[in-house]
GROMACS .gro file of C-alpha atoms in nm:
model
   51
    1UNK     CA    1   0.651  -0.672   1.968
    2UNK     CA    2   0.528  -0.956   2.189
    3UNK     CA    3   0.207  -0.765   2.263
    4UNK     CA    4   0.140  -0.722   1.892
    5UNK     CA    5   0.196  -1.094   1.829
    6UNK     CA    6  -0.039  -1.181   2.113
    7UNK     CA    7  -0.302  -0.941   1.977
    8UNK     CA    8  -0.279  -1.082   1.623
    9UNK     CA    9  -0.304  -1.438   1.755
   10UNK     CA   10  -0.610  -1.349   1.960
   11UNK     CA   11  -0.778  -1.183   1.660
   12UNK     CA   12  -0.707  -1.485   1.437
   13UNK     CA   13  -0.844  -1.731   1.694
   14UNK     CA   14  -1.152  -1.515   1.743
   15UNK     CA   15  -1.216  -1.515   1.370
   16UNK     CA   16  -1.193  -1.893   1.357
   17UNK     CA   17  -1.437  -1.927   1.645
   18UNK     CA   18  -1.685  -1.703   1.466
   19UNK     CA   19  -1.657  -1.914   1.152
   20UNK     CA   20  -1.717  -2.235   1.348
   21UNK     CA   21  -2.027  -2.090   1.512
   22UNK     CA   22  -2.199  -1.986   1.189
   23UNK     CA   23  -2.476  -2.197   1.047
   24UNK     CA   24  -2.464  -2.355   0.703
   25UNK     CA   25  -2.751  -2.125   0.594
   26UNK     CA   26  -2.538  -1.820   0.672
   27UNK     CA   27  -2.253  -1.966   0.469
   28UNK     CA   28  -2.490  -2.041   0.179
   29UNK     CA   29  -2.606  -1.680   0.178
   30UNK     CA   30  -2.252  -1.547   0.189
   31UNK     CA   31  -2.145  -1.714  -0.138
   32UNK     CA   32  -2.388  -1.525  -0.369
   33UNK     CA   33  -2.313  -1.202  -0.184
   34UNK     CA   34  -1.939  -1.244  -0.242
   35UNK     CA   35  -1.995  -1.339  -0.607
   36UNK     CA   36  -2.200  -1.024  -0.655
   37UNK     CA   37  -1.928  -0.818  -0.491
   38UNK     CA   38  -1.668  -0.964  -0.727
   39UNK     CA   39  -1.891  -0.889  -1.028
   40UNK     CA   40  -1.937  -0.528  -0.917
   41UNK     CA   41  -1.563  -0.483  -0.862
   42UNK     CA   42  -1.488  -0.625  -1.207
   43UNK     CA   43  -1.732  -0.381  -1.366
   44UNK     CA   44  -1.594  -0.079  -1.184
   45UNK     CA   45  -1.226  -0.167  -1.228
   46UNK     CA   46  -1.171  -0.347  -1.558
   47UNK     CA   47  -0.838  -0.508  -1.633
   48UNK     CA   48  -0.567  -0.339  -1.837
   49UNK     CA   49  -0.623  -0.315  -2.211
   50UNK     CA   50  -0.360  -0.438  -2.449
   51UNK     CA   51  -0.281  -0.187  -2.718
   0.00000   0.00000   0.00000
């Protein structure tokens, strides 16, 4: 259990370090990519229809 907690903490800290090291241009590119991904997912999996 302690090993798993240590592993998850290490992974979380590593993710934060990666985010801090990215440039603002990379972040600006990521926003339209994520918006496109959301649009595609909404097209492929529409919400429930009320009948």
